[in-house]
């Protein structure tokens, strides 16, 4: 690869309450371990957007920041739509994912209009989901924790995986996949705990640059730690081995 892989972290000052913006750093480090230059660009407004983007990360924030974050994202929605349509991988976690949807329904009846980049909407749960979340997916067993007051409806045909433990979307599925856009309730950060999902996103990013992705040797020990952590969570929940 002759240029630096550019990964943007959108609005981490508003959408990083669970450290989810650090998923951008995970992607960048795994890219470097595979022999490719990579940088993380922090984006707080439209003027910060680089000309070339290879991957996008959006974290999760508090409900108090929803409207402000939505308004800033609206100023760049045309670029986000252009990039995702072109196959740029995007990972959105928690409220960052909800903001990309049709809209967010709050418990007081207020509706915050989303960007409409992905199908579905967020609706209030009877009780807040705050626990471990374990998901069966094509990327193997995904493990993290969830902390959300809303279910996700309207995108049942394209979940990231099926819930083995926890609430997820509230209908047996967890997350959303539309092309190379991935939405999830998994915190952790999710890519540090589930490197196969990180490598899936990196494969998509590098494919667009005409480069094949192969994990570097440094990932062997790191991935072993992540696997042990996932196994420990599963054992604590009395789930069978993956």
Short mmCIF file of C-alpha atoms in Angstrom, two decimals:
data_model
loop_
_atom_site.label_atom_id
_atom_site.label_comp_id
_atom_site.label_asym_id
_atom_site.label_seq_id
_atom_site.Cartn_x
_atom_site.Cartn_y
_atom_site.Cartn_z
CA UNK A 1 0.00 0.00 0.00
CA UNK A 2 1.49 3.34 -1.06
CA UNK A 3 -0.61 5.63 1.15
CA UNK A 4 -1.61 5.75 4.78
CA UNK A 5 -4.85 4.05 5.76
CA UNK A 6 -7.07 6.81 7.13
CA UNK A 7 -9.53 5.90 9.88
CA UNK A 8 -11.82 8.63 11.16
CA UNK A 9 -13.27 8.75 14.67
CA UNK A 10 -16.48 10.77 14.59
CA UNK A 11 -17.32 13.11 17.49
CA UNK A 12 -15.37 11.33 20.25
CA UNK A 13 -15.92 14.37 22.48
CA UNK A 14 -19.64 13.53 22.43
CA UNK A 15 -19.73 9.81 21.61
CA UNK A 16 -17.15 8.01 23.72
CA UNK A 17 -18.74 7.34 27.11
CA UNK A 18 -17.76 3.66 27.01
CA UNK A 19 -14.41 4.05 25.27
CA UNK A 20 -15.97 2.97 21.97
CA UNK A 21 -14.15 5.64 19.97
CA UNK A 22 -11.00 3.64 20.73
CA UNK A 23 -12.18 1.07 18.18
CA UNK A 24 -10.49 3.38 15.67
CA UNK A 25 -7.16 2.87 17.43
CA UNK A 26 -7.68 -0.90 17.37
CA UNK A 27 -8.17 -0.82 13.60
CA UNK A 28 -5.14 1.40 13.09
CA UNK A 29 -2.86 -0.75 15.26
CA UNK A 30 -3.92 -4.01 13.63
CA UNK A 31 -3.32 -2.41 10.24
CA UNK A 32 0.21 -1.42 11.32
CA UNK A 33 0.88 -4.92 12.62
CA UNK A 34 -0.08 -6.22 9.18
CA UNK A 35 2.54 -3.97 7.56
CA UNK A 36 0.38 -1.00 6.51
CA UNK A 37 0.68 2.62 7.59
CA UNK A 38 -2.45 3.87 9.36
CA UNK A 39 -3.59 7.00 11.14
CA UNK A 40 -6.64 7.98 13.19
CA UNK A 41 -8.21 11.34 12.38
CA UNK A 42 -10.45 12.86 15.06
CA UNK A 43 -13.47 14.58 13.52
CA UNK A 44 -15.44 17.08 15.60
CA UNK A 45 -17.05 18.97 12.71
CA UNK A 46 -17.35 18.82 8.92
CA UNK A 47 -14.22 20.88 8.40
CA UNK A 48 -12.17 18.10 10.02
CA UNK A 49 -13.18 15.51 7.38
CA UNK A 50 -10.20 14.35 5.30
CA UNK A 51 -10.47 14.03 1.55
CA UNK A 52 -9.85 10.29 1.62
CA UNK A 53 -11.39 7.95 4.20
CA UNK A 54 -10.79 4.20 4.51
CA UNK A 55 -12.82 3.36 7.63
CA UNK A 56 -15.21 5.14 9.99
CA UNK A 57 -15.85 4.64 13.71
CA UNK A 58 -18.67 6.18 15.73
CA UNK A 59 -18.90 5.57 19.47
CA UNK A 60 -21.74 5.85 21.96
CA UNK A 61 -22.78 8.81 24.10
CA UNK A 62 -25.31 9.88 26.67
CA UNK A 63 -28.87 10.80 25.79
CA UNK A 64 -28.06 14.37 26.80
CA UNK A 65 -25.67 14.57 23.83
CA UNK A 66 -28.02 13.02 21.26
CA UNK A 67 -29.39 16.19 19.71
CA UNK A 68 -26.03 17.96 19.56
CA UNK A 69 -24.34 14.91 18.04
CA UNK A 70 -27.17 14.44 15.52
CA UNK A 71 -26.98 18.07 14.44
CA UNK A 72 -23.22 17.85 13.82
CA UNK A 73 -23.57 14.54 11.96
CA UNK A 74 -26.27 16.07 9.75
CA UNK A 75 -23.71 18.55 8.41
CA UNK A 76 -21.66 15.65 7.04
CA UNK A 77 -24.40 13.15 6.18
CA UNK A 78 -23.81 13.58 2.45
CA UNK A 79 -20.18 12.50 2.82
CA UNK A 80 -21.11 9.59 5.10
CA UNK A 81 -23.67 8.41 2.56
CA UNK A 82 -21.17 8.80 -0.28
CA UNK A 83 -18.48 6.83 1.54
CA UNK A 84 -20.68 4.02 2.82
CA UNK A 85 -22.32 3.63 -0.59
CA UNK A 86 -18.81 3.26 -2.02
CA UNK A 87 -18.07 0.47 0.47
CA UNK A 88 -16.10 2.29 3.14
CA UNK A 89 -16.57 0.18 6.31
CA UNK A 90 -18.28 1.92 9.21
CA UNK A 91 -18.63 0.70 12.79
CA UNK A 92 -21.22 2.43 14.97
CA UNK A 93 -21.82 1.54 18.62
CA UNK A 94 -24.78 2.27 20.89
CA UNK A 95 -26.28 5.71 20.43
CA UNK A 96 -23.86 6.35 17.56
CA UNK A 97 -25.62 3.53 15.71
CA UNK A 98 -29.06 4.79 16.75
CA UNK A 99 -28.24 8.21 15.29
CA UNK A 100 -27.66 6.61 11.88
CA UNK A 101 -31.16 5.08 11.94
CA UNK A 102 -34.57 6.45 11.03
CA UNK A 103 -34.94 7.89 14.51
CA UNK A 104 -34.79 7.49 18.29
CA UNK A 105 -37.93 7.35 20.43
CA UNK A 106 -37.45 8.59 24.00
CA UNK A 107 -39.46 7.60 27.07
CA UNK A 108 -41.09 11.05 27.26
CA UNK A 109 -42.56 10.58 23.78
CA UNK A 110 -40.07 12.84 22.06
CA UNK A 111 -38.56 11.54 18.81
CA UNK A 112 -35.08 12.51 17.66
CA UNK A 113 -34.86 12.19 13.90
CA UNK A 114 -31.87 10.15 12.76
CA UNK A 115 -29.71 10.42 9.67
CA UNK A 116 -31.58 7.64 7.85
CA UNK A 117 -28.40 5.89 6.70
CA UNK A 118 -29.51 2.48 8.01
CA UNK A 119 -32.87 0.75 8.34
CA UNK A 120 -34.68 0.60 11.66
CA UNK A 121 -35.21 2.78 14.69
CA UNK A 122 -34.60 2.73 18.45
CA UNK A 123 -37.59 2.36 20.80
CA UNK A 124 -37.75 2.44 24.63
CA UNK A 125 -37.30 -0.74 26.65
CA UNK A 126 -39.32 -1.49 29.78
CA UNK A 127 -36.07 -1.92 31.73
CA UNK A 128 -32.54 -0.85 30.93
CA UNK A 129 -30.25 -3.56 29.54
CA UNK A 130 -27.04 -3.52 31.59
CA UNK A 131 -25.15 -6.81 31.56
CA UNK A 132 -22.82 -9.01 29.58
CA UNK A 133 -23.82 -9.55 25.96
CA UNK A 134 -22.76 -12.68 24.08
CA UNK A 135 -23.55 -13.07 20.39
CA UNK A 136 -23.16 -15.92 17.92
CA UNK A 137 -22.05 -14.57 14.54
CA UNK A 138 -20.18 -15.45 11.37
CA UNK A 139 -17.20 -13.76 13.03
CA UNK A 140 -17.31 -16.29 15.84
CA UNK A 141 -18.56 -15.64 19.34
CA UNK A 142 -18.73 -11.91 20.06
CA UNK A 143 -18.53 -10.76 23.67
CA UNK A 144 -18.96 -7.37 25.29
CA UNK A 145 -21.29 -5.57 27.61
CA UNK A 146 -24.48 -3.69 26.86
CA UNK A 147 -25.83 -0.59 28.54
CA UNK A 148 -28.84 0.77 26.70
CA UNK A 149 -32.40 1.89 27.39
CA UNK A 150 -33.76 1.12 23.91
CA UNK A 151 -34.43 -1.86 21.67
CA UNK A 152 -33.83 -1.69 17.92
CA UNK A 153 -36.64 -2.57 15.52
CA UNK A 154 -37.19 -2.54 11.78
CA UNK A 155 -33.98 -4.26 10.67
CA UNK A 156 -34.62 -7.85 11.72
CA UNK A 157 -33.40 -9.31 8.43
CA UNK A 158 -29.83 -8.10 8.83
CA UNK A 159 -28.54 -8.62 12.38
CA UNK A 160 -24.85 -8.89 13.21
CA UNK A 161 -25.65 -12.12 15.03
CA UNK A 162 -27.97 -13.98 17.40
CA UNK A 163 -28.03 -13.35 21.13
CA UNK A 164 -26.70 -16.21 23.27
CA UNK A 165 -26.91 -14.16 26.45
CA UNK A 166 -28.28 -10.67 27.05
CA UNK A 167 -30.85 -8.44 25.39
CA UNK A 168 -29.31 -7.15 22.15
CA UNK A 169 -31.90 -5.67 19.84
CA UNK A 170 -34.70 -7.10 21.98
CA UNK A 171 -35.89 -9.65 19.42
CA UNK A 172 -33.24 -12.36 19.63
CA UNK A 173 -30.89 -10.60 17.24
CA UNK A 174 -28.05 -8.22 17.94
CA UNK A 175 -26.80 -5.35 15.87
CA UNK A 176 -27.23 -4.54 12.22
CA UNK A 177 -25.26 -5.15 9.04
CA UNK A 178 -25.95 -3.23 5.85
CA UNK A 179 -23.20 -3.74 3.31
CA UNK A 180 -20.02 -2.78 5.17
CA UNK A 181 -21.88 -0.78 7.83
CA UNK A 182 -22.02 -2.50 11.22
CA UNK A 183 -24.08 -1.31 14.16
CA UNK A 184 -23.91 -2.96 17.58
CA UNK A 185 -24.71 -2.61 21.28
CA UNK A 186 -21.40 -4.31 22.15
CA UNK A 187 -19.07 -2.17 24.25
CA UNK A 188 -15.64 -3.21 25.33
CA UNK A 189 -14.31 -1.73 22.99
CA UNK A 190 -15.86 -4.37 20.77
CA UNK A 191 -12.95 -4.65 18.32
CA UNK A 192 -10.36 -5.15 21.06
CA UNK A 193 -12.34 -8.03 22.52
CA UNK A 194 -13.39 -9.49 19.17
CA UNK A 195 -10.48 -9.18 16.72
CA UNK A 196 -12.11 -11.27 13.99
CA UNK A 197 -14.69 -8.51 13.60
CA UNK A 198 -11.88 -5.95 13.46
CA UNK A 199 -10.16 -7.97 10.75
CA UNK A 200 -13.41 -8.18 8.78
CA UNK A 201 -13.57 -4.37 8.70
CA UNK A 202 -9.88 -4.05 7.84
CA UNK A 203 -10.27 -6.54 5.01
CA UNK A 204 -13.04 -4.38 3.55
CA UNK A 205 -10.98 -1.19 3.96
CA UNK A 206 -7.86 -2.58 2.34
CA UNK A 207 -9.78 -4.32 -0.43
CA UNK A 208 -10.97 -0.91 -1.62
CA UNK A 209 -7.31 0.15 -1.79
CA UNK A 210 -6.47 -2.92 -3.86
CA UNK A 211 -4.58 -4.63 -1.04
CA UNK A 212 -5.12 -8.02 0.61
CA UNK A 213 -5.24 -8.05 4.41
CA UNK A 214 -3.35 -10.67 6.42
CA UNK A 215 -3.04 -10.36 10.23
CA UNK A 216 0.49 -9.66 11.42
CA UNK A 217 2.46 -11.91 13.78
CA UNK A 218 1.94 -9.51 16.68
CA UNK A 219 -1.77 -10.28 16.61
CA UNK A 220 -1.19 -13.91 17.68
CA UNK A 221 -0.53 -13.12 21.33
CA UNK A 222 -3.03 -10.27 21.43
CA UNK A 223 -5.78 -12.41 19.93
CA UNK A 224 -5.00 -15.20 22.41
CA UNK A 225 -5.64 -12.78 25.28
CA UNK A 226 -8.92 -11.69 23.69
CA UNK A 227 -9.97 -15.32 23.20
CA UNK A 228 -9.21 -16.16 26.83
CA UNK A 229 -11.28 -13.19 27.94
CA UNK A 230 -14.22 -14.30 25.80
CA UNK A 231 -13.95 -17.86 27.10
CA UNK A 232 -13.91 -16.60 30.68
CA UNK A 233 -17.07 -14.58 30.12
CA UNK A 234 -18.80 -17.57 28.52
CA UNK A 235 -17.74 -19.88 31.33
CA UNK A 236 -19.04 -17.44 33.93
CA UNK A 237 -22.40 -17.47 32.15
CA UNK A 238 -22.35 -21.28 31.83
CA UNK A 239 -22.36 -21.08 28.05
CA UNK A 240 -20.87 -23.93 25.98
CA UNK A 241 -17.47 -23.52 24.35
CA UNK A 242 -17.50 -21.68 21.04
#
